[in-house]
Short mmCIF file of C-alpha atoms in Angstrom, two decimals:
data_model
loop_
_atom_site.label_atom_id
_atom_site.label_comp_id
_atom_site.label_asym_id
_atom_site.label_seq_id
_atom_site.Cartn_x
_atom_site.Cartn_y
_atom_site.Cartn_z
CA UNK A 25 0.00 0.00 0.00
CA UNK A 26 1.36 3.42 -0.96
CA UNK A 27 2.27 6.00 1.73
CA UNK A 28 -0.53 8.23 0.48
CA UNK A 29 -3.15 5.50 0.90
CA UNK A 30 -1.82 4.72 4.36
CA UNK A 31 -2.12 8.37 5.38
CA UNK A 32 -5.69 8.64 4.09
CA UNK A 33 -6.66 5.42 5.83
CA UNK A 34 -5.21 6.65 9.13
CA UNK A 35 -7.01 9.95 8.69
CA UNK A 36 -10.39 8.27 8.12
CA UNK A 37 -9.81 5.97 11.10
CA UNK A 38 -9.00 8.90 13.41
CA UNK A 39 -11.88 11.04 12.15
CA UNK A 40 -14.22 8.12 12.77
CA UNK A 41 -13.21 8.23 16.44
CA UNK A 42 -13.82 11.98 16.68
CA UNK A 43 -16.75 12.82 14.40
CA UNK A 44 -20.33 11.61 14.12
CA UNK A 45 -20.02 11.53 10.32
CA UNK A 46 -16.88 11.50 8.17
CA UNK A 47 -17.29 13.44 4.92
CA UNK A 48 -15.08 14.31 1.94
CA UNK A 49 -14.81 17.83 3.30
CA UNK A 50 -13.58 16.68 6.71
CA UNK A 51 -11.02 14.35 5.16
CA UNK A 52 -9.72 17.04 2.79
CA UNK A 53 -9.42 19.53 5.66
CA UNK A 54 -7.64 17.09 7.95
CA UNK A 55 -5.25 15.98 5.20
CA UNK A 56 -4.76 19.58 4.01
CA UNK A 57 -5.37 18.61 0.38
CA UNK A 58 -7.84 19.66 -2.30
CA UNK A 59 -11.36 18.25 -2.55
CA UNK A 60 -10.70 16.69 -6.00
CA UNK A 61 -7.57 14.93 -4.68
CA UNK A 62 -9.56 13.57 -1.75
CA UNK A 63 -12.37 12.36 -4.00
CA UNK A 64 -9.88 10.54 -6.20
CA UNK A 65 -8.26 8.75 -3.29
CA UNK A 66 -11.61 7.86 -1.73
CA UNK A 67 -12.61 6.16 -4.98
CA UNK A 68 -9.43 4.07 -4.85
CA UNK A 69 -9.96 3.08 -1.22
CA UNK A 70 -13.58 2.16 -1.94
CA UNK A 71 -12.54 0.07 -4.94
CA UNK A 72 -10.01 -1.81 -2.80
CA UNK A 73 -12.64 -2.30 -0.08
CA UNK A 74 -10.48 -0.58 2.52
CA UNK A 75 -13.33 1.81 3.33
CA UNK A 76 -17.06 1.89 2.74
CA UNK A 77 -19.75 4.56 2.83
CA UNK A 78 -22.31 4.40 5.62
CA UNK A 79 -25.50 6.46 5.53
CA UNK A 80 -25.20 7.57 9.16
CA UNK A 81 -21.42 7.61 9.69
CA UNK A 82 -20.13 8.60 6.27
CA UNK A 83 -16.84 6.95 5.30
CA UNK A 84 -15.75 4.16 7.64
CA UNK A 85 -12.79 1.79 7.63
CA UNK A 86 -13.73 -1.81 6.74
CA UNK A 87 -12.43 -4.92 8.51
CA UNK A 88 -9.78 -5.24 5.80
CA UNK A 89 -8.91 -1.57 6.12
CA UNK A 90 -8.64 -1.90 9.90
CA UNK A 91 -6.13 -4.74 9.50
CA UNK A 92 -4.01 -2.53 7.25
CA UNK A 93 -4.28 0.65 9.33
CA UNK A 94 -3.55 -1.24 12.56
CA UNK A 95 -0.08 -2.14 11.32
CA UNK A 96 0.59 1.39 10.05
CA UNK A 97 -0.41 2.75 13.45
CA UNK A 98 1.79 0.10 15.12
CA UNK A 99 4.80 1.40 13.19
CA UNK A 100 3.97 5.02 13.90
CA UNK A 101 3.47 4.61 17.63
CA UNK A 102 6.54 2.43 18.20
CA UNK A 103 8.67 4.97 16.35
CA UNK A 104 7.25 7.71 18.59
CA UNK A 105 8.22 5.73 21.70
CA UNK A 106 11.74 5.23 20.31
CA UNK A 107 12.18 8.90 19.45
CA UNK A 108 11.23 10.02 22.95
CA UNK A 109 12.91 7.27 24.98
CA UNK A 110 16.12 6.89 23.00
CA UNK A 111 16.65 10.19 21.15
CA UNK A 112 15.17 12.70 23.55
CA UNK A 113 12.43 14.09 21.30
CA UNK A 114 9.62 16.08 22.91
CA UNK A 115 5.95 15.15 22.62
CA UNK A 116 5.37 18.04 20.21
CA UNK A 117 8.16 16.82 17.88
CA UNK A 118 7.56 13.10 17.51
CA UNK A 119 4.47 12.93 15.31
CA UNK A 120 5.85 14.62 12.20
CA UNK A 121 9.10 12.64 12.42
CA UNK A 122 7.22 9.36 12.84
CA UNK A 123 5.02 10.26 9.85
CA UNK A 124 8.12 10.24 7.65
CA UNK A 125 9.80 7.18 9.13
CA UNK A 126 6.75 4.89 9.25
CA UNK A 127 6.71 4.63 5.46
CA UNK A 128 10.42 3.81 5.24
CA UNK A 129 10.92 0.89 7.61
CA UNK A 130 10.11 -2.80 7.22
CA UNK A 131 7.91 -4.94 9.45
CA UNK A 132 11.04 -6.82 10.55
CA UNK A 133 12.64 -3.56 11.68
CA UNK A 134 9.51 -2.64 13.63
CA UNK A 135 9.38 -6.06 15.31
CA UNK A 136 13.01 -5.67 16.38
CA UNK A 137 12.29 -2.15 17.60
CA UNK A 138 9.33 -3.44 19.61
CA UNK A 139 11.64 -5.99 21.26
CA UNK A 140 14.32 -3.36 21.95
CA UNK A 141 11.80 -1.08 23.64
CA UNK A 142 10.44 -3.88 25.83
CA UNK A 143 7.10 -4.27 24.02
CA UNK A 144 5.48 -0.99 25.14
CA UNK A 145 1.69 -1.03 25.35
CA UNK A 146 1.02 2.63 24.59
CA UNK A 147 2.58 5.48 22.62
CA UNK A 148 3.54 8.86 24.15
CA UNK A 149 0.06 10.20 23.31
CA UNK A 150 -1.59 7.32 25.19
CA UNK A 151 -2.65 5.36 22.11
CA UNK A 152 -2.61 1.57 22.24
CA UNK A 153 0.20 -0.12 20.32
CA UNK A 154 -1.16 -3.25 18.61
CA UNK A 155 1.02 -6.32 18.55
CA UNK A 156 2.17 -7.84 15.27
CA UNK A 157 -0.90 -8.84 13.20
CA UNK A 158 -3.26 -7.63 15.95
CA UNK A 159 -6.30 -5.60 14.94
CA UNK A 160 -6.37 -2.31 16.84
CA UNK A 161 -9.26 -1.81 19.26
CA UNK A 162 -9.64 1.53 21.05
CA UNK A 163 -12.77 2.09 23.12
CA UNK A 164 -12.08 5.43 24.79
CA UNK A 165 -14.66 8.12 24.02
CA UNK A 166 -13.97 11.71 22.95
CA UNK A 167 -14.44 14.22 25.75
CA UNK A 168 -17.28 16.07 24.01
CA UNK A 169 -19.38 12.88 23.80
CA UNK A 170 -19.36 11.74 27.44
CA UNK A 171 -21.83 12.36 30.25
CA UNK A 172 -20.97 14.72 33.13
CA UNK A 173 -18.74 12.96 35.65
CA UNK A 174 -15.14 12.09 36.51
CA UNK A 175 -12.69 10.80 33.90
CA UNK A 176 -9.05 10.01 33.25
CA UNK A 177 -7.54 11.29 30.03
CA UNK A 178 -6.21 8.20 28.27
CA UNK A 179 -5.27 9.32 24.76
CA UNK A 180 -4.62 12.54 22.89
CA UNK A 181 -4.85 13.13 19.18
CA UNK A 182 -1.35 13.44 17.79
CA UNK A 183 -1.63 17.05 16.59
CA UNK A 184 1.15 19.35 17.78
CA UNK A 185 -1.36 22.17 18.28
CA UNK A 186 -3.44 20.09 20.70
CA UNK A 187 -0.42 19.01 22.75
CA UNK A 188 0.82 22.59 23.00
CA UNK A 189 -2.66 23.87 23.90
CA UNK A 190 -3.13 21.37 26.73
CA UNK A 191 0.44 21.81 27.94
CA UNK A 192 -0.44 25.41 28.84
CA UNK A 193 -2.94 23.97 31.37
CA UNK A 194 -0.62 21.11 32.47
CA UNK A 195 -3.19 18.64 31.13
CA UNK A 196 -1.87 15.41 29.61
CA UNK A 197 -2.56 11.66 29.51
CA UNK A 198 -3.38 10.39 32.98
CA UNK A 199 -4.87 13.70 34.12
CA UNK A 200 -8.06 13.43 36.18
CA UNK A 201 -10.86 15.79 35.15
CA UNK A 202 -14.50 16.41 35.95
CA UNK A 203 -16.89 17.13 33.10
CA UNK A 204 -19.53 19.60 34.29
CA UNK A 205 -21.68 20.21 31.22
CA UNK A 206 -21.84 20.45 27.43
CA UNK A 207 -23.21 23.53 25.70
CA UNK A 208 -24.46 22.24 22.34
CA UNK A 209 -25.27 25.73 21.04
CA UNK A 210 -21.84 27.19 21.81
CA UNK A 211 -20.16 23.82 21.10
CA UNK A 212 -18.24 24.04 24.37
CA UNK A 213 -17.56 21.68 27.26
CA UNK A 214 -17.08 22.92 30.81
CA UNK A 215 -14.65 20.88 32.91
CA UNK A 216 -12.70 21.13 36.15
CA UNK A 217 -9.02 20.23 36.42
CA UNK A 218 -7.07 20.73 39.65
CA UNK A 219 -9.87 22.88 41.12
CA UNK A 220 -9.90 25.24 38.14
CA UNK A 221 -12.84 25.60 35.75
CA UNK A 222 -12.25 25.65 31.98
CA UNK A 223 -14.39 25.89 28.85
CA UNK A 224 -12.95 23.94 25.91
CA UNK A 225 -14.35 23.92 22.38
CA UNK A 226 -15.63 20.80 20.63
CA UNK A 227 -12.64 21.07 18.28
CA UNK A 228 -10.37 20.47 21.26
CA UNK A 229 -12.59 18.02 23.14
CA UNK A 230 -13.14 15.77 20.12
CA UNK A 231 -9.40 15.05 20.14
CA UNK A 232 -9.18 14.13 23.83
CA UNK A 233 -10.15 10.54 24.66
CA UNK A 234 -11.18 9.58 28.18
CA UNK A 235 -12.06 6.67 30.46
CA UNK A 236 -14.59 6.71 33.29
CA UNK A 237 -13.09 6.65 36.78
#
């Protein structure tokens, strides 16, 4: 599978975790490419049965597509662990570097890297690292879709902007928060972290994945 197809497949997988419906427009925006280019790639992925179109959810990754994307994500997340643990990269630096390297290394290299690192279970952003040939399963819900209550932050979307935004509040994976309410009109979520009250937009909250305490 070409690097471009892998990137689109990852994008559709991630958007499916964040959005109620994944459209051409959302994919094009997230990939930072033109609408015609996105349409062309979607046609290829549909033809190869890596994705399908669902009336309610838009474009979704198929079982075959999930097998493929699981191994791409495995490469990406193991490389991120290596860059931070062995080379001293920061959390804001690792994603873009891993994006380049994941398309250049073999499965054998990744398996050896996994062994070297001691078979880590999660990446620096909190995402699960699937084992070789394992289909990725992530059940954590985005912050803007949960009921009021107490939660642990378990995974962050890999975007540098999100990491930098949350870093200003000292919020990261493992942080304990209380969700107070959602304002559907303003598209904001009110939460409490370390006795301070914050209002975060749906854009931010859709990229923060949590687990009930």
